[in-house]
Amino acid sequence: MKISTKGRYALRMMLDIAAHQGDGYVTLRDIAERQAVSKKYLEQIALQLTQAGMLRAMRGQLGGYRLAKAPSEYTVLSLLEVMEGSLAPVTCLEQSPNACERCGDCPTLPVWQGLHDVICTYLSGITLETLLRQSENSGVER
């Protein structure tokens, strides 16, 4: 499994918005400057996150983006699933129930299922709030 730049930048964008939305809606221009990411690329990401209900958008002079929910309600897993789709390490785990004709007697399936479970458990345990607190404690600028 490899997370694309779209997934990585979406996480950085959401974290940036969470850190700065106290000032009102956050503009893509400001996020692009702080994160050193193309504004055009962020537009694509913002559209996808808005359509998924993770962001609220407002047009106009005071417009920009805000989180639709509290930072504690966004897990890294939920964000990456919106941006990347399934994080399953093998195709047969992308559907539930498993539609693979060999799943009943596949000797390797427990390996892939275990890996998938570890990935999902780990990423679902990290929220935007967790990352905000970690960066505040470490003095890292968002």
mmCIF file of C-alpha atoms in Angstrom:
data_model
loop_
_atom_site.group_PDB
_atom_site.id
_atom_site.type_symbol
_atom_site.label_atom_id
_atom_site.label_comp_id
_atom_site.label_asym_id
_atom_site.label_seq_id
_atom_site.Cartn_x
_atom_site.Cartn_y
_atom_site.Cartn_z
ATOM 1 C CA MET A 1 0.000 0.000 0.000
ATOM 2 C CA LYS A 2 1.271 3.423 -0.946
ATOM 3 C CA ILE A 3 -0.474 6.662 -0.011
ATOM 4 C CA SER A 4 -0.571 9.123 -2.923
ATOM 5 C CA THR A 5 0.394 12.785 -2.722
ATOM 6 C CA LYS A 6 -3.323 13.548 -2.871
ATOM 7 C CA GLY A 7 -3.891 11.613 0.359
ATOM 8 C CA ARG A 8 -0.855 13.112 2.074
ATOM 9 C CA TYR A 9 -1.690 16.672 1.021
ATOM 10 C CA ALA A 10 -5.335 16.209 2.045
ATOM 11 C CA LEU A 11 -4.194 15.308 5.549
ATOM 12 C CA ARG A 12 -1.891 18.346 5.676
ATOM 13 C CA MET A 13 -4.697 20.558 4.345
ATOM 14 C CA MET A 14 -7.231 19.314 6.901
ATOM 15 C CA LEU A 15 -4.708 19.782 9.706
ATOM 16 C CA ASP A 16 -3.948 23.310 8.499
ATOM 17 C CA ILE A 17 -7.644 24.178 8.397
ATOM 18 C CA ALA A 18 -8.171 22.705 11.865
ATOM 19 C CA ALA A 19 -5.317 24.833 13.205
ATOM 20 C CA HIS A 20 -6.416 28.085 11.563
ATOM 21 C CA GLN A 21 -10.213 28.019 11.323
ATOM 22 C CA GLY A 22 -10.530 29.949 14.582
ATOM 23 C CA ASP A 23 -9.827 32.994 12.423
ATOM 24 C CA GLY A 24 -12.833 32.201 10.190
ATOM 25 C CA TYR A 25 -12.826 30.426 6.875
ATOM 26 C CA VAL A 26 -9.350 29.459 5.678
ATOM 27 C CA THR A 27 -8.399 30.310 2.102
ATOM 28 C CA LEU A 28 -6.672 27.896 -0.238
ATOM 29 C CA ARG A 29 -4.124 30.606 -0.984
ATOM 30 C CA ASP A 30 -3.094 30.711 2.670
ATOM 31 C CA ILE A 31 -2.983 26.921 2.938
ATOM 32 C CA ALA A 32 -0.938 26.686 -0.270
ATOM 33 C CA GLU A 33 1.599 29.170 1.089
ATOM 34 C CA ARG A 34 1.926 27.496 4.483
ATOM 35 C CA GLN A 35 2.071 23.964 3.079
ATOM 36 C CA ALA A 36 4.130 24.729 -0.059
ATOM 37 C CA VAL A 37 1.527 22.993 -2.240
ATOM 38 C CA SER A 38 -0.001 24.223 -5.487
ATOM 39 C CA LYS A 39 -3.302 26.061 -4.986
ATOM 40 C CA LYS A 40 -4.675 24.304 -8.081
ATOM 41 C CA TYR A 41 -3.902 20.910 -6.551
ATOM 42 C CA LEU A 42 -5.540 21.954 -3.287
ATOM 43 C CA GLU A 43 -8.661 22.976 -5.244
ATOM 44 C CA GLN A 44 -9.051 19.389 -6.462
ATOM 45 C CA ILE A 45 -8.567 18.036 -2.959
ATOM 46 C CA ALA A 46 -10.954 20.589 -1.418
ATOM 47 C CA LEU A 47 -13.659 19.694 -3.931
ATOM 48 C CA GLN A 48 -13.399 16.010 -3.077
ATOM 49 C CA LEU A 49 -13.436 16.689 0.682
ATOM 50 C CA THR A 50 -16.392 19.076 0.343
ATOM 51 C CA GLN A 51 -18.361 16.536 -1.689
ATOM 52 C CA ALA A 52 -17.623 13.944 1.007
ATOM 53 C CA GLY A 53 -19.046 16.292 3.668
ATOM 54 C CA MET A 54 -15.727 16.768 5.461
ATOM 55 C CA LEU A 55 -15.376 20.461 4.610
ATOM 56 C CA ARG A 56 -17.727 23.403 4.380
ATOM 57 C CA ALA A 57 -17.043 25.967 1.700
ATOM 58 C CA MET A 58 -18.038 29.613 1.538
ATOM 59 C CA ARG A 59 -17.583 31.811 -1.500
ATOM 60 C CA GLY A 60 -16.790 35.491 -1.516
ATOM 61 C CA GLN A 61 -14.310 37.875 0.011
ATOM 62 C CA LEU A 62 -14.461 36.246 3.453
ATOM 63 C CA GLY A 63 -14.807 32.771 1.965
ATOM 64 C CA GLY A 64 -12.695 29.696 2.208
ATOM 65 C CA TYR A 65 -12.995 26.366 4.000
ATOM 66 C CA ARG A 66 -13.845 25.099 7.475
ATOM 67 C CA LEU A 67 -14.116 21.637 8.921
ATOM 68 C CA ALA A 68 -17.690 20.337 8.886
ATOM 69 C CA LYS A 69 -17.137 18.689 12.304
ATOM 70 C CA ALA A 70 -14.777 18.999 15.264
ATOM 71 C CA PRO A 71 -11.153 17.890 14.695
ATOM 72 C CA SER A 72 -11.713 15.036 17.151
ATOM 73 C CA GLU A 73 -14.292 13.538 14.777
ATOM 74 C CA TYR A 74 -11.914 13.082 11.830
ATOM 75 C CA THR A 75 -9.698 10.027 11.802
ATOM 76 C CA VAL A 76 -6.768 9.656 9.458
ATOM 77 C CA LEU A 77 -8.454 6.467 8.230
ATOM 78 C CA SER A 78 -11.686 8.247 7.256
ATOM 79 C CA LEU A 79 -9.778 10.980 5.451
ATOM 80 C CA LEU A 80 -7.552 8.559 3.537
ATOM 81 C CA GLU A 81 -10.522 6.405 2.564
ATOM 82 C CA VAL A 82 -12.144 9.472 0.973
ATOM 83 C CA MET A 83 -8.982 10.378 -0.915
ATOM 84 C CA GLU A 84 -7.529 6.947 -1.706
ATOM 85 C CA GLY A 85 -10.519 4.614 -1.666
ATOM 86 C CA SER A 86 -9.940 1.240 -0.054
ATOM 87 C CA LEU A 87 -6.717 0.784 1.894
ATOM 88 C CA ALA A 88 -6.928 -2.993 1.553
ATOM 89 C CA PRO A 89 -3.530 -4.500 0.704
ATOM 90 C CA VAL A 90 -5.101 -7.018 -1.731
ATOM 91 C CA THR A 91 -8.066 -6.716 -4.071
ATOM 92 C CA CYS A 92 -10.085 -9.513 -2.506
ATOM 93 C CA LEU A 93 -10.405 -7.553 0.756
ATOM 94 C CA GLU A 94 -11.956 -4.528 -0.949
ATOM 95 C CA GLN A 95 -15.427 -6.090 -0.767
ATOM 96 C CA SER A 96 -17.368 -7.375 2.180
ATOM 97 C CA PRO A 97 -18.209 -10.173 2.114
ATOM 98 C CA ASN A 98 -15.129 -11.361 0.282
ATOM 99 C CA ALA A 99 -16.216 -12.348 -3.246
ATOM 100 C CA CYS A 100 -13.025 -14.222 -4.121
ATOM 101 C CA GLU A 101 -13.784 -17.794 -5.111
ATOM 102 C CA ARG A 102 -10.674 -18.982 -3.246
ATOM 103 C CA CYS A 103 -11.222 -17.096 0.022
ATOM 104 C CA GLY A 104 -12.494 -20.196 1.830
ATOM 105 C CA ASP A 105 -9.271 -22.120 1.265
ATOM 106 C CA CYS A 106 -6.674 -19.389 0.648
ATOM 107 C CA PRO A 107 -3.694 -19.985 2.941
ATOM 108 C CA THR A 108 -2.442 -16.387 2.582
ATOM 109 C CA LEU A 109 -5.721 -14.570 3.267
ATOM 110 C CA PRO A 110 -5.121 -14.374 7.054
ATOM 111 C CA VAL A 111 -1.836 -12.516 6.392
ATOM 112 C CA TRP A 112 -3.535 -9.863 4.266
ATOM 113 C CA GLN A 113 -6.544 -9.631 6.565
ATOM 114 C CA GLY A 114 -4.243 -9.164 9.549
ATOM 115 C CA LEU A 115 -2.274 -6.440 7.765
ATOM 116 C CA HIS A 116 -5.487 -4.679 6.782
ATOM 117 C CA ASP A 117 -6.777 -4.868 10.363
ATOM 118 C CA VAL A 118 -3.530 -3.408 11.749
ATOM 119 C CA ILE A 119 -3.573 -0.546 9.228
ATOM 120 C CA CYS A 120 -7.221 0.298 9.901
ATOM 121 C CA THR A 121 -6.874 0.052 13.678
ATOM 122 C CA TYR A 122 -3.782 2.262 13.692
ATOM 123 C CA LEU A 123 -5.182 4.944 11.366
ATOM 124 C CA SER A 124 -8.606 5.011 13.040
ATOM 125 C CA GLY A 125 -6.882 5.750 16.355
ATOM 126 C CA ILE A 126 -5.377 9.009 15.092
ATOM 127 C CA THR A 127 -7.583 12.093 14.791
ATOM 128 C CA LEU A 128 -6.880 15.606 13.571
ATOM 129 C CA GLU A 129 -7.098 16.672 17.209
ATOM 130 C CA THR A 130 -4.385 14.148 18.107
ATOM 131 C CA LEU A 131 -2.125 15.546 15.397
ATOM 132 C CA LEU A 132 -2.829 19.135 16.445
ATOM 133 C CA ARG A 133 -1.861 18.362 20.032
ATOM 134 C CA GLN A 134 1.303 16.554 18.931
ATOM 135 C CA SER A 135 2.428 19.458 16.758
ATOM 136 C CA GLU A 136 1.678 21.973 19.545
ATOM 137 C CA ASN A 137 3.709 19.929 22.009
ATOM 138 C CA SER A 138 6.614 19.569 19.607
ATOM 139 C CA GLY A 139 6.576 23.212 18.511
ATOM 140 C CA VAL A 140 6.130 22.253 14.845
ATOM 141 C CA GLU A 141 4.373 24.924 12.809
ATOM 142 C CA ARG A 142 1.384 23.701 10.828
#
